Each structure stands twice: as C-alpha cells, then as structure tokens.
PDB file of C-alpha atoms in Angstrom:
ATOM      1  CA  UNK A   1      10.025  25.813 -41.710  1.00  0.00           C
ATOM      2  CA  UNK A   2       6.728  25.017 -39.937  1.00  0.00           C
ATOM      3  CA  UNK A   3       4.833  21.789 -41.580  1.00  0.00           C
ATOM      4  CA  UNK A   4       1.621  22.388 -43.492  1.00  0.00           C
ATOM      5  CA  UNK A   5      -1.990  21.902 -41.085  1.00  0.00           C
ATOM      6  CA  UNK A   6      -3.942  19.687 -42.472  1.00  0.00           C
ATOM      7  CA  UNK A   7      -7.130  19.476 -41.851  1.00  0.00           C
ATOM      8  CA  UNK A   8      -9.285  16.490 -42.250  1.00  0.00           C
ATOM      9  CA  UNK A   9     -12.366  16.294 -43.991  1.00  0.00           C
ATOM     10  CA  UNK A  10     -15.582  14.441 -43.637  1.00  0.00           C
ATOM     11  CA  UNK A  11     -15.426  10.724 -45.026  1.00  0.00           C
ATOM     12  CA  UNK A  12     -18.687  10.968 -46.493  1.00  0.00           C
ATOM     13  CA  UNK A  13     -19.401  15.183 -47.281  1.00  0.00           C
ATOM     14  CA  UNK A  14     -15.599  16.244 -48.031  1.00  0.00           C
ATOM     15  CA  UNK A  15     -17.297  19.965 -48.172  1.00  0.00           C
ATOM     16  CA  UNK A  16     -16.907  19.438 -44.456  1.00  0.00           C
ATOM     17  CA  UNK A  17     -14.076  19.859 -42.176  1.00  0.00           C
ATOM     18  CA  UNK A  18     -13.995  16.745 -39.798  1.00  0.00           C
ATOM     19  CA  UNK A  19     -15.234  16.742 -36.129  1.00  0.00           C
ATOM     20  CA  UNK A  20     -14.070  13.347 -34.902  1.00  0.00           C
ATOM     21  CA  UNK A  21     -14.280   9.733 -35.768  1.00  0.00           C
ATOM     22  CA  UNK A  22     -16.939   7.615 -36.007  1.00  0.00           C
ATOM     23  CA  UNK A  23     -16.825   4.949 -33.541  1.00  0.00           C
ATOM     24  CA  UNK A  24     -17.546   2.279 -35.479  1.00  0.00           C
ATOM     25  CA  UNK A  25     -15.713   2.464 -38.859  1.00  0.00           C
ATOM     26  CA  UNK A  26     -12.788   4.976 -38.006  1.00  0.00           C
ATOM     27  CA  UNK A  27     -13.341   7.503 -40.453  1.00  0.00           C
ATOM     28  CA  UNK A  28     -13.208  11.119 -39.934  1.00  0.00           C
ATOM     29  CA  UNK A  29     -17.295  12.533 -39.623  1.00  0.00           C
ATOM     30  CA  UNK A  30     -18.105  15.930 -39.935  1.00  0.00           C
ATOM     31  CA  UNK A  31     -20.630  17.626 -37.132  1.00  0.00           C
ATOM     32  CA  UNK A  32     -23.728  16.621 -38.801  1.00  0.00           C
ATOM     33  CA  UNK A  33     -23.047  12.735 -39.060  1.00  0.00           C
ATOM     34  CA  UNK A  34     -21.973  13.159 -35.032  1.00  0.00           C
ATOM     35  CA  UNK A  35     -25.623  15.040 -34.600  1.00  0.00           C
ATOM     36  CA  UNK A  36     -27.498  12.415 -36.961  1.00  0.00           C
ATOM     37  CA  UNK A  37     -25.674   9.131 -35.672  1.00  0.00           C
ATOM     38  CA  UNK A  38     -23.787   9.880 -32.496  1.00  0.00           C
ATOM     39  CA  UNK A  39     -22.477   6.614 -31.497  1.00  0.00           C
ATOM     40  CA  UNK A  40     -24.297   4.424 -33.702  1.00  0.00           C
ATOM     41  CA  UNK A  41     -21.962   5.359 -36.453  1.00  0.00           C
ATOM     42  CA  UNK A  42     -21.364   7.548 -39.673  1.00  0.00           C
ATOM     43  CA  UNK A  43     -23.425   7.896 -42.757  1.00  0.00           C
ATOM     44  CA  UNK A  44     -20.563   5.548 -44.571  1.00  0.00           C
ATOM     45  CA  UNK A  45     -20.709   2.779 -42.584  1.00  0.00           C
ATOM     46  CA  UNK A  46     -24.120   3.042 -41.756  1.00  0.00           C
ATOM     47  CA  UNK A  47     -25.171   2.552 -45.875  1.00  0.00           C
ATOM     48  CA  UNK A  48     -22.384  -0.620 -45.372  1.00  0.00           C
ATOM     49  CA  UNK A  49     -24.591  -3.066 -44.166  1.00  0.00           C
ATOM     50  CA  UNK A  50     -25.889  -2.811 -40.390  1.00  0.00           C
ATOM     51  CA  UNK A  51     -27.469  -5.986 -40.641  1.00  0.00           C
ATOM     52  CA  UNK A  52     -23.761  -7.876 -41.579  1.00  0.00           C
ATOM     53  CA  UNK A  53     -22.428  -6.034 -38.467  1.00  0.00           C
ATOM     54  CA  UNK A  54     -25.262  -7.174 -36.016  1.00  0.00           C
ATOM     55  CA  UNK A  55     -24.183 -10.507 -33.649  1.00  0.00           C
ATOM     56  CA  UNK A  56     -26.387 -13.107 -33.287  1.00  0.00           C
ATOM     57  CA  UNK A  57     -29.088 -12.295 -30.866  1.00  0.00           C
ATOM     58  CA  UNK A  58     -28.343 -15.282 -28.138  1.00  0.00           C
ATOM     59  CA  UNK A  59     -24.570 -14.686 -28.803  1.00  0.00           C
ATOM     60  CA  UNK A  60     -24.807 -12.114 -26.027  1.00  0.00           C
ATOM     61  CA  UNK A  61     -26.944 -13.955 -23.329  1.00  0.00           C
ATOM     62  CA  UNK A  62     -24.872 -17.800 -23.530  1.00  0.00           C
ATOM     63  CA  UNK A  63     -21.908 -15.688 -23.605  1.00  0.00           C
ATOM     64  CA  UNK A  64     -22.488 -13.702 -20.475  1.00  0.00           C
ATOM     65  CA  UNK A  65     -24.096 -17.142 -19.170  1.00  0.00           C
ATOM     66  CA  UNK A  66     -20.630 -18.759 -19.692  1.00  0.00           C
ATOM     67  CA  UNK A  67     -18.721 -16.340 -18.699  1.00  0.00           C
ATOM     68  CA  UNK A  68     -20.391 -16.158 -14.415  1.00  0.00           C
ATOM     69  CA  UNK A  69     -20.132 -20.112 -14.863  1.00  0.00           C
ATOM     70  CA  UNK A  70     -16.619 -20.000 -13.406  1.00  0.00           C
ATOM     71  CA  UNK A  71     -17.291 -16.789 -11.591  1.00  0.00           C
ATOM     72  CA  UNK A  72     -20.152 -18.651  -9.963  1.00  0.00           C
ATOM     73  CA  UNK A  73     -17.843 -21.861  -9.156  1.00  0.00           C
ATOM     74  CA  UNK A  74     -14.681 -20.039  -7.993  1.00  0.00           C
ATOM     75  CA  UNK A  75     -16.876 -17.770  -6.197  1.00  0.00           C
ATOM     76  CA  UNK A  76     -18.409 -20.336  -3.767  1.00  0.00           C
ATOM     77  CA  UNK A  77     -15.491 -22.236  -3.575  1.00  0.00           C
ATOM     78  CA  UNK A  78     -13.948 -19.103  -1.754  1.00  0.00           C
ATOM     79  CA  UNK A  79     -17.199 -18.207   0.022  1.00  0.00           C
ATOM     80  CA  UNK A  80     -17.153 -22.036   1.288  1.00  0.00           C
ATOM     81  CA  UNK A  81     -13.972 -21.335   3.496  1.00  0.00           C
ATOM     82  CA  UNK A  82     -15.996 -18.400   5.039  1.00  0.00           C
ATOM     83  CA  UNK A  83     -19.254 -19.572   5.771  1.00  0.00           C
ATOM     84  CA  UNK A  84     -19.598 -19.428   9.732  1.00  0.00           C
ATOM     85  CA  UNK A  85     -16.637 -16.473  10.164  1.00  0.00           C
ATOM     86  CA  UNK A  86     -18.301 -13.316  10.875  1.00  0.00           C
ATOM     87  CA  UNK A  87     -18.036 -10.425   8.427  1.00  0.00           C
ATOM     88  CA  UNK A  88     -16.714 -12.446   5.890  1.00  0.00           C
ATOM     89  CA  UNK A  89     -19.769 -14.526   6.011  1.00  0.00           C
ATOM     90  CA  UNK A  90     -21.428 -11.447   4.124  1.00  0.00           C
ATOM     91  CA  UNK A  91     -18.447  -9.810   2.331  1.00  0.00           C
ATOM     92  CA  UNK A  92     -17.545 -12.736   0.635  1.00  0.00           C
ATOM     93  CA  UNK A  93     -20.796 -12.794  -0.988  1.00  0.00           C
ATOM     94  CA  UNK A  94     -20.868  -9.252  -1.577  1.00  0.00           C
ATOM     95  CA  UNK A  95     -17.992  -9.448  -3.660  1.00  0.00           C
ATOM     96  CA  UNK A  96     -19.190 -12.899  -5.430  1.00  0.00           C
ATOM     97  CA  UNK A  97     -22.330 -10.626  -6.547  1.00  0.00           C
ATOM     98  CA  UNK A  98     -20.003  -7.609  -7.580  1.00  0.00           C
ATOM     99  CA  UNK A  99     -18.052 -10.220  -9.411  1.00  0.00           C
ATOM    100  CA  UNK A 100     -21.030 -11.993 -11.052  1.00  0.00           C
ATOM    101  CA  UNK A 101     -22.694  -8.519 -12.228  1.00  0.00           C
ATOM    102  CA  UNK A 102     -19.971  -6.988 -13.607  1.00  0.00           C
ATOM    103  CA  UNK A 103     -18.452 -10.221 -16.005  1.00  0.00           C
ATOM    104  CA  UNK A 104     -22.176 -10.583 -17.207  1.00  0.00           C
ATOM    105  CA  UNK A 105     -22.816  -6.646 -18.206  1.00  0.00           C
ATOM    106  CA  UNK A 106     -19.228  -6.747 -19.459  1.00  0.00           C
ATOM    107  CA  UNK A 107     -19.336  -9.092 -21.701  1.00  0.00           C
ATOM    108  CA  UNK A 108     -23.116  -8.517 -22.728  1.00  0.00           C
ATOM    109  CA  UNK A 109     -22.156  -5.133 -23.438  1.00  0.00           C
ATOM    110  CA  UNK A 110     -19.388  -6.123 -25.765  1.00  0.00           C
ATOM    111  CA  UNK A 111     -21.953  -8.041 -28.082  1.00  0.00           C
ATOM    112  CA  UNK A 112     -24.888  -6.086 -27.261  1.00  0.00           C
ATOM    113  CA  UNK A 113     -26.561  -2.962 -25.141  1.00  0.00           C
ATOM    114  CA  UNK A 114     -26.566  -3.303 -21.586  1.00  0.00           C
ATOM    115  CA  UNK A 115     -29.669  -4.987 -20.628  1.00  0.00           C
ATOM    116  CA  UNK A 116     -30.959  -5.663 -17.151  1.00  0.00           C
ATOM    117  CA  UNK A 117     -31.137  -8.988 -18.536  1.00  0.00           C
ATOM    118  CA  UNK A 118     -27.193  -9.465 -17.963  1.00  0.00           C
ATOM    119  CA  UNK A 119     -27.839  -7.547 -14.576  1.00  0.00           C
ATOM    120  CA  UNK A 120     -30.624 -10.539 -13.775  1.00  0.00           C
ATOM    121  CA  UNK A 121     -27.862 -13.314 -15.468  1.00  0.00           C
ATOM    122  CA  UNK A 122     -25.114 -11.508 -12.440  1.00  0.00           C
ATOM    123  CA  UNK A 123     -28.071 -11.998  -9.751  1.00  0.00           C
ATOM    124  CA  UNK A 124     -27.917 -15.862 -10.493  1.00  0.00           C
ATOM    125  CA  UNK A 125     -25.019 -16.721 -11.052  1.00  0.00           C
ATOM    126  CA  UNK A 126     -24.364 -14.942  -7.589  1.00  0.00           C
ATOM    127  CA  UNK A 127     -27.126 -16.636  -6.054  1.00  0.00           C
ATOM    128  CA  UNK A 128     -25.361 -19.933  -7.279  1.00  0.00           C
ATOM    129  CA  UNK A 129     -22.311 -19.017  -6.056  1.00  0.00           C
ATOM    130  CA  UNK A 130     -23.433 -18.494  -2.742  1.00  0.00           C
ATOM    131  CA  UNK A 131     -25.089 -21.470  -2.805  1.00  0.00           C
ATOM    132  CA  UNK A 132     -22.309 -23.894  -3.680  1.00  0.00           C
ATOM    133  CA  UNK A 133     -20.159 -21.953  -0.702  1.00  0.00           C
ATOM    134  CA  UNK A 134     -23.030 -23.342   1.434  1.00  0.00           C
ATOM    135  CA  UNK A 135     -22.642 -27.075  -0.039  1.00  0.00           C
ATOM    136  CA  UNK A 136     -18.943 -27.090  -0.187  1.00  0.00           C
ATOM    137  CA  UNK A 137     -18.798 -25.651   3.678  1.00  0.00           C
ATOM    138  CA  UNK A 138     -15.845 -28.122   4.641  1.00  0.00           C
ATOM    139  CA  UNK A 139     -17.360 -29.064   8.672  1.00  0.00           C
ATOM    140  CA  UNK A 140     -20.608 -30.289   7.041  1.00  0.00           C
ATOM    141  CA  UNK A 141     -22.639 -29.124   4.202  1.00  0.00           C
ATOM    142  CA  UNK A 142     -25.396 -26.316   5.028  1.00  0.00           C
ATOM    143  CA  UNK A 143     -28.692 -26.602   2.847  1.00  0.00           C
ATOM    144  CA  UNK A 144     -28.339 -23.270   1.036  1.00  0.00           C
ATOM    145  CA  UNK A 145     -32.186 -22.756   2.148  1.00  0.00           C
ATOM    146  CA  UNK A 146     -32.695 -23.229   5.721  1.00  0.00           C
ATOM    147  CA  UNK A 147     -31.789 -22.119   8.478  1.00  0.00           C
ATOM    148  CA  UNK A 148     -33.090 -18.589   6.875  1.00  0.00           C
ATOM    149  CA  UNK A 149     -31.289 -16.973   9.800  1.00  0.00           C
ATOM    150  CA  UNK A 150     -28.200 -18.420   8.662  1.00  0.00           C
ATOM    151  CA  UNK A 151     -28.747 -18.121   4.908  1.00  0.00           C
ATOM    152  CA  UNK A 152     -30.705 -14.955   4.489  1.00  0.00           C
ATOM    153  CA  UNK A 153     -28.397 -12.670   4.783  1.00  0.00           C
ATOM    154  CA  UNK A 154     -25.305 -13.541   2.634  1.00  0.00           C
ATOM    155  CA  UNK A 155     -28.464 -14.200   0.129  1.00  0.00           C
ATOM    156  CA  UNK A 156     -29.480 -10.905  -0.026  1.00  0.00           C
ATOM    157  CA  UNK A 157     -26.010  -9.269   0.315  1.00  0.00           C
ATOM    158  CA  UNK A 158     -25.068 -10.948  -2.878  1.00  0.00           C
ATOM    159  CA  UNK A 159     -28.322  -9.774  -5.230  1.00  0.00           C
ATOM    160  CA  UNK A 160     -28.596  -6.482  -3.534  1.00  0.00           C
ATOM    161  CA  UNK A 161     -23.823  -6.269  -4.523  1.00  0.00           C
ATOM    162  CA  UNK A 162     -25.292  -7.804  -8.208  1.00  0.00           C
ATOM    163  CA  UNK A 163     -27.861  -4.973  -8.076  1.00  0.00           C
ATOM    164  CA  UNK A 164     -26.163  -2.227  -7.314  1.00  0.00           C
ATOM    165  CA  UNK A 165     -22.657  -2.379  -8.626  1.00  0.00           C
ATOM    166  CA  UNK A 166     -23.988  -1.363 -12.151  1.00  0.00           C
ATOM    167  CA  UNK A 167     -26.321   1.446 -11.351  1.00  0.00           C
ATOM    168  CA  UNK A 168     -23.609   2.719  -9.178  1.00  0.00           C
ATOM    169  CA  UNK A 169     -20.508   2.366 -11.463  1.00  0.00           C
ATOM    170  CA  UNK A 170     -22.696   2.861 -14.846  1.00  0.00           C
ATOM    171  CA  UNK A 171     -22.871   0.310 -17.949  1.00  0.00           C
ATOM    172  CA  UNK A 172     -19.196  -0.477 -18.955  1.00  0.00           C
ATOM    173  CA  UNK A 173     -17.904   0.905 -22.160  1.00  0.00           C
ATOM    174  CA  UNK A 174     -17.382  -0.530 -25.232  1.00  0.00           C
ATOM    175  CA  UNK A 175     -14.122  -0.511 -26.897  1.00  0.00           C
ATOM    176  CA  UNK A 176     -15.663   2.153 -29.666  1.00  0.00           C
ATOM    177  CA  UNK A 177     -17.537   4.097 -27.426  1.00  0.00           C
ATOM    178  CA  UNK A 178     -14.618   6.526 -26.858  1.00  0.00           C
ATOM    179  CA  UNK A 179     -14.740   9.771 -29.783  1.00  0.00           C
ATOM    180  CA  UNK A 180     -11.989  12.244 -29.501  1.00  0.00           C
ATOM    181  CA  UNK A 181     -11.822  15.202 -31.686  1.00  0.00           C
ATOM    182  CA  UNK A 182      -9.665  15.766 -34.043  1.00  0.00           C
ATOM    183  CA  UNK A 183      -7.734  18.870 -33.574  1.00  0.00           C
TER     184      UNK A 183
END
C-alpha cells in the first residue's frame, strides 16, 4: 500500500499549495509570498516584528573589526618570515588580503548585508598585516613606508587580493539564504 502525498500548504493563505520555505522563519510559503518577499521572508514572520529581529547597527562593523584583529596579527607574523624571499615577498601578502577580506564580509554578512564597508575593514586590516610583517622582519625591522621600492608592492598586492577576492567569489551566503522547494 503506497502512503498518502501530502501536500503542504501555505503558512499564511492555506488556499495555497506551498512553494518552499521561507528563509527566515521555516514555514512553508506559497508562490506569492516567494514573489512579494523573496528572501526577506514570508508574510507571517514579516507581521512578527522585523524590528525585534534587526541586530544592532555597529554589531556588524566591531564584529568584523574583531574578527581581522587576529587575521591581521597572525598574518604579519607569517609575512615577517618572508619579507626579503622573492615570490613569497608578494604571495604572502596576497593571501593576508584574501584572508582579511573574506573574515570581514563573512562575518558582516552574518549580521548584516554585504557592504563595501567590510570590503574597506579587509583592506586594513590587510594593510596592517603587512605592515607588522615589515616590523617583525627578524634581521632588522623595515619601516613599513620607505623604501617604496621595497614596500610598494606587497602593499598593493594585499588591497588589490582584499579587493578582488569578493567581486570575484561573490558576497558569502547566509545560513538562510538557501530555499529549496518542496516537492
């Protein structure tokens, strides 16, 4: 004996066979809550109370400020060991601003959109990073602003690595972001 099909209906209009999920609340939504809210939500949760379901608008920035702090630190501490070696003397950096970009969009997409704030929070803390590899070089600190020569170029391989790796790779997704029918 087969089992019955069941077919879900809309949280909100139960006239209406469901579509998929909302992404924020988890209940089934019919086609025209996906068309009128997308992924902001259904009509149900929507009604609930937006503004008790908002963070704190500087929640997002100090937490993707804390989060490069260590990025930054371990970052230059590595890029200190490779300061005068060649290719590494520009890869290092490149990864310290692929590093720094993607923990700040990260976690400032987890609290909020993806700004280019976070991207310009990434471009810092990179910028630091490199930086403290140049003061912690263990033959004799550099000044992380002259010679240019020497300087310039991990410098700009680092913004132009905490630049790029988000337009290239896209905003990360959020948790809730993903909507699967229901079949």
């Amino acid at each position: 004996m087969s089992e019955p099909v069941v077919i879900l209906r809309c949280a909100v209009h139960s006239g209406r066979a469901a579509h998929d999920r909302c992404p924020r609340c988890g209940r089934p939504r019919c086609d025209v809550d996906v068309e009128t809210y997308g992924t902001t939500g259904c009509a149900a949760c929507r009604s609930a109370g937006d503004e008790a379901r908002q963070a704190p608008p500087l929640l997002a920035p100090v937490a993707a400020g804390l989060t490069i702090v260590p990025v930054a630190g371990v970052g230059g501490w590595i890029y200190s060991q490779y300061v005068e070696v060649q290719v590494f003397s520009w890869l290092v950096p490149l990864l310290i601003g692929v590093a720094a970009s993607w923990s700040a969009t990260v976690l400032w997409h987890i609290f909020a959109d993806t700004s280019r704030r976070a991207i310009l929070i990434g471009i810092v803390a990179a910028l630091c990073g490199t930086a403290l590899g140049f003061r912690l070089y263990p033959h004799g600190p550099h000044d992380p602003l002259k010679p240019w020569h020497v300087v310039g170029l991990p410098y700009l391989c680092t913004v132009v690595a905490a630049i790029v790796w988000p337009i290239v790779l896209g905003p990360p997704r959020r948790p809730d972001d993903t909507t699967e029918p229901i079949d």
